[in-house]
Amino acid sequence: FVLQCNDKNKNVAEAIITLENDEYKSFTSRHYNPSSYDIDDDIMKIINKYQKEINEGNRNLGDLPYDLSKSELGLIATNAMKDEYNTDIAIINTGGIRATINGDCVYVKDVFNVFPFDNEIFLIELEGREVISLYQSNRSYLYFNEDFNINNINNNIVYKIAVIDYVFTSPYYDEFKDEEYTDTDVILRDLLVTYIDNMY
């Protein structure tokens, strides 16, 4: 069975499966909308404890000259990774960008909305032939940094690459299999909050 809730904590789902002699008998489900219930004092104590961190989401990182599309956000993310770690190439997957940023300003909460996953940044090295293979097989599913040009990649040169852990560990990209890596322990989203703050 599949049970799905709305995103961003809009509701909670409950599934009850009844078994009889270890055999399936029945299934019921229900969705709960938190706004339909009274505020719980104990829950509010927890929220108040973290109110400062919650308020951080409303911090303005800068004024936007134009709306940021997913492809533009992909370039910003890969450029930030490349600049921060002084690599030749930076890579993220297109599916890792979940929204656009529209409006006059960009806020911390916007960055969380666009990059909701806790993707850590890995540093690796790949020979040019592997980079070319990766690009030719998966260019529709990956973002590369702005100055990346596949025509300038040399088969026999080893390139320094910044890549998010999801892409590195994914079974879809054979080029990363068995490669050694350095975990920066930095989440892409956190890097981008600082990068965008300095950018705008």
Tab-separated table of C-alpha atoms in Angstrom, residues 12-13 18 21 36 43-44 48 57 60 68 73 79 82 89 98 116-117 141-142 144 151 169-171 176 185 198:
chain	number	residue	atom	x	y	z
A	12	VAL	CA	-0.052	13.706	9.472
A	13	ALA	CA	-1.150	10.320	8.184
A	18	THR	CA	-5.411	-5.519	10.585
A	21	ASN	CA	-3.543	-15.352	11.794
A	36	SER	CA	-7.759	21.554	13.283
A	43	ILE	CA	4.654	21.113	22.040
A	44	MET	CA	4.749	24.898	22.326
A	48	ASN	CA	9.692	28.156	21.855
A	57	GLY	CA	14.335	31.300	8.149
A	60	ASN	CA	16.864	38.291	4.175
A	68	LEU	CA	15.764	32.335	-10.085
A	73	LEU	CA	19.914	27.739	-9.014
A	79	ASN	CA	29.600	27.523	-8.710
A	82	LYS	CA	33.671	24.879	-7.083
A	89	ILE	CA	34.343	20.726	-11.649
A	98	ARG	CA	12.873	21.237	-5.696
A	116	PRO	CA	15.435	20.362	1.359
A	117	PHE	CA	17.867	17.439	1.472
A	141	TYR	CA	20.107	14.687	-15.021
A	142	LEU	CA	23.061	16.697	-13.731
A	144	PHE	CA	27.699	21.300	-13.824
A	151	ASN	CA	35.068	19.996	-25.119
A	169	THR	CA	26.497	7.070	-3.938
A	170	SER	CA	23.737	6.727	-6.530
A	171	PRO	CA	23.682	3.460	-8.513
A	176	PHE	CA	31.913	7.044	-9.136
A	185	ASP	CA	31.045	17.366	6.469
A	198	ASN	CA	27.592	37.254	-0.061
